[in-house]
CSV table of C-alpha atoms and ligand atoms in Angstrom, one decimal:
chain,number,residue,atom,x,y,z
J,58,MET,CA,-11.0,15.8,5.8
J,59,ILE,CA,-9.9,13.9,8.9
J,60,ILE,CA,-6.2,14.0,8.4
J,61,ARG,CA,-4.0,15.1,11.2
J,62,THR,CA,-0.3,15.4,10.2
J,63,ARG,CA,2.2,15.9,13.0
J,64,LYS,CA,5.7,16.8,12.5
J,65,SER,CA,7.9,13.8,13.3
J,66,SER,CA,11.7,13.6,13.2
J,67,ASP,CA,14.2,11.4,11.5
J,68,ILE,CA,14.4,9.4,14.8
J,69,PRO,CA,12.8,6.0,14.0
J,70,SER,CA,9.5,6.0,15.9
J,71,SER,CA,10.5,2.5,17.2
J,72,GLU,CA,12.7,4.4,19.6
J,73,ILE,CA,9.8,6.5,20.6
J,74,THR,CA,6.8,4.2,20.4
J,75,PRO,CA,7.5,0.6,21.3
J,76,GLU,CA,5.2,-2.0,19.7
J,77,SER,CA,3.7,-2.7,23.2
J,78,VAL,CA,2.5,0.9,23.2
J,79,TYR,CA,0.9,0.6,19.8
J,80,ILE,CA,-0.8,-2.6,21.1
J,81,ASN,CA,-2.0,-0.9,24.3
J,82,ARG,CA,-3.2,1.9,22.2
J,83,ARG,CA,-5.5,-0.6,20.5
J,84,LYS,CA,-7.8,-0.3,23.5
J,85,PHE,CA,-7.6,3.5,23.3
J,86,LEU,CA,-8.4,3.3,19.5
J,87,GLY,CA,-11.3,1.1,20.3
J,88,ALA,CA,-12.7,3.5,22.8
J,89,SER,CA,-12.8,6.4,20.4
J,90,ALA,CA,-15.0,4.8,17.7
J,91,GLY,CA,-16.7,6.3,14.7
J,92,LEU,CA,-14.9,9.5,14.2
J,93,GLY,CA,-12.4,9.1,11.5
J,94,ALA,CA,-10.9,7.1,8.6
J,95,ALA,CA,-7.2,7.6,9.1
J,96,ALA,CA,-5.4,7.6,12.4
J,97,PHE,CA,-2.0,9.1,12.6
J,98,LEU,CA,0.7,8.3,15.2
J,99,SER,CA,3.8,10.2,15.9
J,100,ARG,CA,6.2,10.9,18.8
J,101,ASP,CA,3.5,12.8,20.7
J,102,ALA,CA,0.6,10.8,19.4
J,103,ALA,CA,-0.2,9.3,22.8
J,104,ALA,CA,-1.3,12.7,23.9
J,105,SER,CA,-3.4,13.4,20.8
J,106,PRO,CA,-6.9,12.3,20.2
J,107,ILE,CA,-6.6,9.4,17.7
J,108,SER,CA,-9.9,8.5,16.2
J,109,THR,CA,-10.9,5.4,14.3
J,110,ARG,CA,-13.7,2.9,14.0
J,111,GLN,CA,-14.3,0.3,16.6
J,112,ASP,CA,-13.1,-2.5,14.3
J,113,ASP,CA,-10.0,-0.7,13.2
J,114,GLU,CA,-7.5,-2.1,15.7
J,115,PRO,CA,-4.1,-2.6,14.2
J,116,ASN,CA,-3.2,-6.2,13.3
J,117,THR,CA,-0.2,-7.6,15.0
J,118,TRP,CA,3.4,-7.5,13.6
J,119,GLU,CA,3.1,-11.3,13.2
J,120,GLU,CA,-0.1,-11.1,11.2
J,121,ILE,CA,1.1,-8.3,8.9
J,122,THR,CA,4.5,-10.0,8.2
J,123,THR,CA,3.4,-13.6,7.6
J,124,HIS,CA,0.3,-13.2,5.5
J,125,ASN,CA,1.5,-11.6,2.3
J,126,ASN,CA,1.2,-11.3,-1.4
J,127,PHE,CA,4.5,-10.8,-3.1
J,128,TYR,CA,4.4,-13.3,-6.0
J,129,GLU,CA,8.1,-12.8,-6.9
J,130,PHE,CA,8.8,-14.7,-3.7
J,131,GLY,CA,6.1,-17.4,-4.1
J,132,LEU,CA,2.4,-17.8,-4.4
J,133,ASP,CA,1.5,-19.0,-0.9
J,134,LYS,CA,0.7,-16.4,1.7
J,135,LYS,CA,3.6,-17.7,3.8
J,136,ASP,CA,6.1,-17.8,1.0
J,137,PRO,CA,7.2,-14.1,1.1
J,138,SER,CA,8.1,-14.3,4.8
J,139,ARG,CA,10.1,-17.5,4.1
J,140,ASN,CA,11.8,-16.2,0.9
J,141,ALA,CA,12.1,-12.5,0.8
J,142,HIS,CA,15.2,-12.4,3.0
J,143,ARG,CA,17.0,-13.0,-0.3
J,144,LEU,CA,16.1,-9.5,-1.4
J,145,VAL,CA,19.1,-7.1,-1.1
J,146,THR,CA,17.7,-3.7,-0.2
J,147,LYS,CA,20.9,-1.8,0.4
J,148,PRO,CA,22.0,0.0,-1.6
J,149,TRP,CA,18.8,0.9,-3.5
J,150,THR,CA,18.2,3.3,-6.3
J,151,VAL,CA,14.9,4.7,-7.6
J,152,LYS,CA,14.8,5.9,-11.2
J,153,VAL,CA,12.5,8.9,-11.9
J,154,ASP,CA,11.9,9.4,-15.6
J,155,GLY,CA,9.3,10.2,-18.2
J,156,LEU,CA,7.5,13.5,-18.5
J,157,CYS,CA,9.1,15.6,-15.7
J,158,LYS,CA,11.6,18.3,-15.1
J,159,ASN,CA,13.8,16.5,-12.7
J,160,PRO,CA,14.5,12.9,-13.9
J,161,GLY,CA,17.3,11.0,-12.3
J,162,ASP,CA,18.6,8.0,-10.5
J,163,TYR,CA,18.1,8.7,-6.8
J,164,GLN,CA,19.8,6.9,-3.9
J,165,LEU,CA,17.0,5.8,-1.5
J,166,GLU,CA,18.4,8.0,1.3
J,167,ASP,CA,18.3,11.1,-0.9
J,168,PHE,CA,14.8,10.2,-2.0
J,169,ILE,CA,13.5,10.0,1.6
J,170,LYS,CA,15.6,12.6,3.4
J,171,PRO,CA,13.7,15.8,2.4
J,172,SER,CA,10.4,14.4,3.6
J,173,THR,CA,8.9,14.3,7.0
J,174,ILE,CA,8.4,10.7,8.2
J,175,GLU,CA,5.0,9.9,9.7
J,176,ASP,CA,3.3,6.9,11.2
J,177,ARG,CA,-0.3,6.3,9.9
J,178,ILE,CA,-2.8,3.6,10.6
J,179,TYR,CA,-4.7,2.6,7.5
J,180,ARG,CA,-7.2,-0.1,6.6
J,181,PHE,CA,-5.8,-2.4,3.9
J,182,ARG,CA,-8.3,-4.4,1.7
J,183,CYS,CA,-7.0,-7.0,-0.7
J,184,VAL,CA,-9.0,-7.8,-3.8
J,185,GLU,CA,-9.1,-11.4,-2.5
J,186,ALA,CA,-11.5,-10.2,0.2
J,187,TRP,CA,-9.3,-10.3,3.2
J,188,SER,CA,-8.3,-7.2,5.1
J,189,MET,CA,-6.1,-5.9,7.9
J,190,VAL,CA,-5.4,-2.6,9.7
J,191,ILE,CA,-1.7,-1.6,9.4
J,192,PRO,CA,0.4,1.0,11.1
J,193,TRP,CA,2.7,2.1,8.3
J,194,ARG,CA,5.6,4.5,8.4
J,195,GLY,CA,6.3,6.7,5.4
J,196,PHE,CA,5.8,10.0,3.7
J,197,PRO,CA,3.4,11.5,1.2
J,198,LEU,CA,3.9,10.3,-2.3
J,199,ALA,CA,3.0,13.9,-3.3
J,200,ASP,CA,6.5,14.9,-2.0
J,201,VAL,CA,8.4,13.0,-4.6
J,202,VAL,CA,5.9,13.8,-7.4
J,203,ASN,CA,6.2,17.5,-6.6
J,204,ARG,CA,10.0,17.3,-6.5
J,205,ALA,CA,10.0,15.6,-9.9
J,206,GLU,CA,8.0,18.5,-11.3
J,207,PRO,CA,5.8,16.6,-13.8
J,208,ASP,CA,5.2,18.3,-17.2
J,209,PRO,CA,1.7,19.7,-17.8
J,210,SER,CA,1.2,16.9,-20.2
J,211,ALA,CA,1.8,14.2,-17.5
J,212,ARG,CA,-1.5,12.7,-16.3
J,213,TYR,CA,-0.3,9.4,-14.7
J,214,VAL,CA,2.6,8.0,-12.8
J,215,ALA,CA,3.7,4.4,-13.4
J,216,PHE,CA,5.7,2.3,-10.9
J,217,GLU,CA,7.9,-0.7,-11.3
J,218,THR,CA,9.2,-3.3,-8.9
J,219,LEU,CA,12.7,-4.6,-9.0
J,220,TRP,CA,12.9,-7.7,-11.1
J,221,ASP,CA,16.0,-9.9,-10.4
J,222,PRO,CA,15.5,-13.6,-10.9
J,223,GLU,CA,18.6,-14.3,-8.8
J,224,GLN,CA,16.9,-12.9,-5.8
J,225,MET,CA,13.3,-13.5,-6.7
J,226,THR,CA,12.9,-17.2,-6.9
J,227,GLU,CA,9.2,-17.8,-7.9
J,228,ARG,CA,9.1,-19.8,-11.1
J,229,ARG,CA,5.6,-21.1,-11.3
J,230,TRP,CA,3.7,-17.9,-12.0
J,231,LYS,CA,4.3,-16.3,-15.4
J,232,PRO,CA,2.1,-13.4,-16.1
J,233,ARG,CA,1.7,-12.8,-19.9
J,234,ILE,CA,3.5,-9.4,-19.7
J,235,GLY,CA,6.1,-11.0,-17.3
J,236,TRP,CA,7.8,-9.3,-14.5
J,237,PRO,CA,8.7,-6.6,-13.3
J,238,TYR,CA,5.4,-6.0,-11.4
J,239,ARG,CA,3.9,-2.8,-12.7
J,240,GLU,CA,1.3,-0.4,-11.2
J,241,GLY,CA,0.1,3.1,-11.8
J,242,LEU,CA,-2.0,6.0,-10.5
J,243,ARG,CA,-3.6,9.0,-12.0
J,244,LEU,CA,-1.6,12.0,-11.0
J,245,ASP,CA,-4.4,13.5,-8.8
J,246,GLU,CA,-4.6,10.1,-7.0
J,247,ALA,CA,-0.8,10.1,-6.5
J,248,VAL,CA,-0.7,13.5,-5.0
J,249,HIS,CA,-3.7,12.9,-2.7
J,250,PRO,CA,-2.6,13.3,0.9
J,251,LEU,CA,-3.6,9.8,1.8
J,252,SER,CA,-1.2,8.3,-0.8
J,253,LEU,CA,2.0,7.2,0.9
J,254,LEU,CA,5.4,6.0,0.1
J,255,VAL,CA,6.1,3.5,2.9
J,256,ASN,CA,9.5,2.5,4.3
J,257,GLY,CA,8.4,1.3,7.7
J,258,LEU,CA,5.9,-0.7,9.8
J,259,TYR,CA,5.1,-0.3,13.5
J,260,GLY,CA,7.9,2.3,13.5
J,261,LYS,CA,10.5,-0.2,12.4
J,262,GLU,CA,12.2,-0.8,9.1
J,263,LEU,CA,9.8,-2.2,6.5
J,264,PRO,CA,10.3,-6.0,6.3
J,265,ASN,CA,11.2,-7.4,2.9
J,266,GLN,CA,8.0,-9.4,2.6
J,267,ASN,CA,6.0,-6.2,2.9
J,268,GLY,CA,7.9,-4.5,0.1
J,269,ALA,CA,11.2,-3.1,1.5
J,270,PRO,CA,12.8,-0.8,1.1
J,271,LEU,CA,10.1,1.4,-0.4
J,272,ARG,CA,6.5,0.7,-1.5
J,273,VAL,CA,3.3,2.6,-2.3
J,274,ILE,CA,0.2,2.5,-0.2
J,275,VAL,CA,-3.1,3.8,-1.6
J,276,PRO,CA,-5.6,2.8,1.1
J,277,TRP,CA,-8.8,3.3,-0.8
J,278,LYS,CA,-7.8,0.9,-3.5
J,279,TYR,CA,-7.4,-2.9,-3.6
J,280,GLY,CA,-4.1,-4.0,-2.2
J,281,PHE,CA,-2.6,-4.9,-5.5
J,282,LYS,CA,-2.3,-1.3,-6.4
J,283,SER,CA,0.1,-0.9,-3.5
J,284,ILE,CA,3.2,-1.9,-5.4
J,285,LYS,CA,6.2,-3.2,-3.5
J,286,SER,CA,10.0,-2.7,-3.7
J,287,ILE,CA,9.8,0.1,-6.3
J,288,VAL,CA,12.8,0.9,-8.4
J,289,ARG,CA,11.2,3.2,-11.0
J,290,MET,CA,8.6,6.0,-11.3
J,291,THR,CA,7.7,7.2,-14.8
J,292,PHE,CA,5.4,10.1,-15.6
J,293,THR,CA,3.2,9.4,-18.6
J,294,GLU,CA,0.5,11.0,-20.6
J,295,GLU,CA,-1.4,7.8,-21.3
J,296,GLU,CA,-2.7,5.3,-18.7
J,297,PRO,CA,0.2,3.0,-18.1
J,298,PRO,CA,-0.2,-0.8,-18.4
J,299,THR,CA,-0.4,-2.5,-15.0
J,300,THR,CA,0.4,-6.1,-14.1
J,301,TRP,CA,-3.0,-7.5,-13.1
J,302,ALA,CA,-5.2,-5.4,-15.4
J,303,THR,CA,-3.1,-6.7,-18.3
J,304,GLN,CA,-3.1,-10.2,-17.0
J,305,SER,CA,-6.8,-10.4,-16.6
J,306,PRO,CA,-8.6,-7.3,-17.8
J,307,GLY,CA,-12.1,-8.6,-17.1
J,308,GLU,CA,-11.2,-9.1,-13.4
J,309,TYR,CA,-8.9,-6.3,-12.5
J,310,GLY,CA,-9.1,-2.7,-13.6
J,311,PHE,CA,-6.7,0.2,-13.6
J,312,TYR,CA,-8.7,2.1,-10.9
J,313,SER,CA,-9.5,-0.8,-8.6
J,314,ASN,CA,-11.2,1.3,-6.0
J,315,VAL,CA,-12.6,-0.7,-3.2
J,316,ASN,CA,-16.3,-1.0,-3.9
J,317,PRO,CA,-18.7,-3.4,-2.2
J,318,ASP,CA,-21.2,-3.0,-5.1
J,319,VAL,CA,-18.9,-4.2,-7.8
J,320,SER,CA,-18.4,-7.9,-7.6
J,321,HIS,CA,-15.3,-9.6,-8.8
J,322,PRO,CA,-16.5,-12.0,-11.6
J,323,ARG,CA,-15.6,-14.9,-9.3
J,324,TRP,CA,-16.7,-13.6,-5.8
J,325,SER,CA,-18.6,-10.9,-4.1
J,326,GLN,CA,-16.8,-7.8,-2.7
J,327,ALA,CA,-19.6,-6.9,-0.3
J,328,THR,CA,-17.8,-8.3,2.7
J,329,GLU,CA,-14.3,-9.1,3.8
J,330,LYS,CA,-12.4,-11.4,6.1
J,331,ARG,CA,-10.6,-9.3,8.7
J,332,ILE,CA,-7.4,-11.3,9.4
J,333,ASP,CA,-7.5,-11.8,13.2
J,334,GLY,CA,-5.2,-14.5,14.5
J,335,SER,CA,-6.6,-14.1,18.0
J,336,LYS,CA,-10.0,-15.5,16.9
J,337,PHE,CA,-10.0,-19.2,17.7
J,338,PHE,CA,-12.7,-20.0,15.2
J,339,GLY,CA,-11.1,-18.1,12.4
J,340,HIS,CA,-11.4,-14.5,11.1
J,341,ARG,CA,-14.2,-12.1,11.4
J,342,ARG,CA,-16.3,-11.3,8.4
J,343,ILE,CA,-17.2,-7.6,8.2
J,344,ASP,CA,-18.9,-5.3,5.6
J,345,THR,CA,-16.7,-3.8,3.0
J,346,LEU,CA,-16.9,0.0,3.0
J,347,PHE,CA,-17.1,2.1,-0.2
J,348,LEU,CA,-13.6,3.3,-1.0
J,349,ASN,CA,-12.5,1.3,2.0
J,350,GLY,CA,-14.0,3.9,4.3
J,351,TYR,CA,-12.1,6.8,2.8
J,352,ALA,CA,-15.0,8.1,0.7
J,353,ASP,CA,-15.1,11.5,2.5
J,354,GLU,CA,-11.5,12.1,1.5
J,355,VAL,CA,-11.4,10.7,-2.0
J,356,ALA,CA,-14.8,10.3,-3.6
J,357,HIS,CA,-14.5,13.7,-5.3
J,358,LEU,CA,-11.7,12.3,-7.4
J,359,TYR,CA,-14.2,10.2,-9.2
J,360,GLU,CA,-17.1,12.6,-9.7
J,361,GLY,CA,-18.9,12.0,-12.9
J,362,MET,CA,-17.2,8.6,-13.4
J,363,ASP,CA,-19.2,5.4,-13.7
J,364,LEU,CA,-17.5,3.4,-11.0
J,365,GLN,CA,-19.2,0.2,-12.2
J,366,LYS,CA,-17.4,0.7,-15.6
J,367,TYR,CA,-14.2,2.1,-14.2
J,368,PHE,CA,-13.6,-0.6,-11.6
L,597,MTE,N1,3.9,-5.8,-5.4
L,597,MTE,C1,4.7,-6.7,-6.0
L,597,MTE,N2,5.8,-6.3,-6.6
L,597,MTE,N3,4.4,-8.0,-6.2
L,597,MTE,C2,3.2,-8.5,-5.7
L,597,MTE,O1,2.9,-9.7,-5.9
L,597,MTE,N4,1.1,-8.0,-4.5
L,597,MTE,C3,0.1,-7.0,-4.3
L,597,MTE,C4,0.7,-5.8,-3.6
L,597,MTE,N5,1.9,-5.4,-4.1
L,597,MTE,C5,2.3,-7.6,-5.0
L,597,MTE,C6,2.7,-6.3,-4.8
L,597,MTE,C7,-1.1,-7.5,-3.6
L,597,MTE,S1,-2.1,-8.5,-4.5
L,597,MTE,C8,-1.3,-7.2,-2.3
L,597,MTE,S2,-2.8,-7.6,-1.6
L,597,MTE,C9,-0.4,-6.4,-1.5
L,597,MTE,O2,0.8,-6.1,-2.2
L,597,MTE,C10,0.0,-7.2,-0.3
L,597,MTE,O3,0.8,-6.4,0.6
L,597,MTE,P1,1.2,-7.0,2.0
L,597,MTE,O4,1.9,-8.4,1.7
L,597,MTE,O5,2.1,-6.0,2.6
L,597,MTE,O6,0.0,-7.3,2.8
């Protein structure tokens, strides 16, 4: 497994790694092609050998923060960056409940504090067939799962986004199950070392349009599994209902692992459009990788499962 975790500190890495250094490092990342799936940055990362594929240069701050899906703030890709400033992220409480030993309402700071903050560069592949490469800042989802101490009967963890119509102004889109936006993971997926709770981007505070103050990132799954602005985690025995799988079960499954061989009913998933604002003639089209390039790390989670059926 190509995961290198380095101890970071509570000092925001923006004070350590200015964005210009990340950008310069793009050249370095490009030079060390073909070795790994996840690249990790930290205060001493410049000295460490970061490996990634040739095409895995991080997108710019501008690209990552102005091309978003956050339907609570509008359906257009630009809407979240225009409207999400209305979201009040301080104070923020996360409720942990369901089948676990340590349920409770946790202040965000208390939720984050015991964990070691890391910066990680991950591929991000939306089910709509566009993709980016994003330097997230966060900590393992496993930390909070383990601290909650799920009961032996718990097999899933469900997540819920805040729903406050005063702050979240979208009125046109009404999913049948309504908001809040819901997502979920199998417990073994949630505790996998690649699964992150994210509170930052490029070493800075996570912008509201990207899901502040706390979101999930599961890099081998389509982006809609990466639920934003979470206020609740619930441990369950049964597979929990999720927004898109409930809304359109023939198109979106609970697993939603990136798979170039399983087409969406309305489009192929074999390739993706890498968002790249620097390209004058539009974005690059590249092959989509099985499990978004993280197969070595996570394919064992699905051994014996028919991934055509469990999409
Ligand atoms: N979370 C909530 N609450 N609401 C949403 O509309 N959109 C999902 C996911 N999480 C969404 C959400 C989808 S479809 C994608 S592709 C990603 O967020 C987009 O994340 P980004 O805007 O940071 O790229």
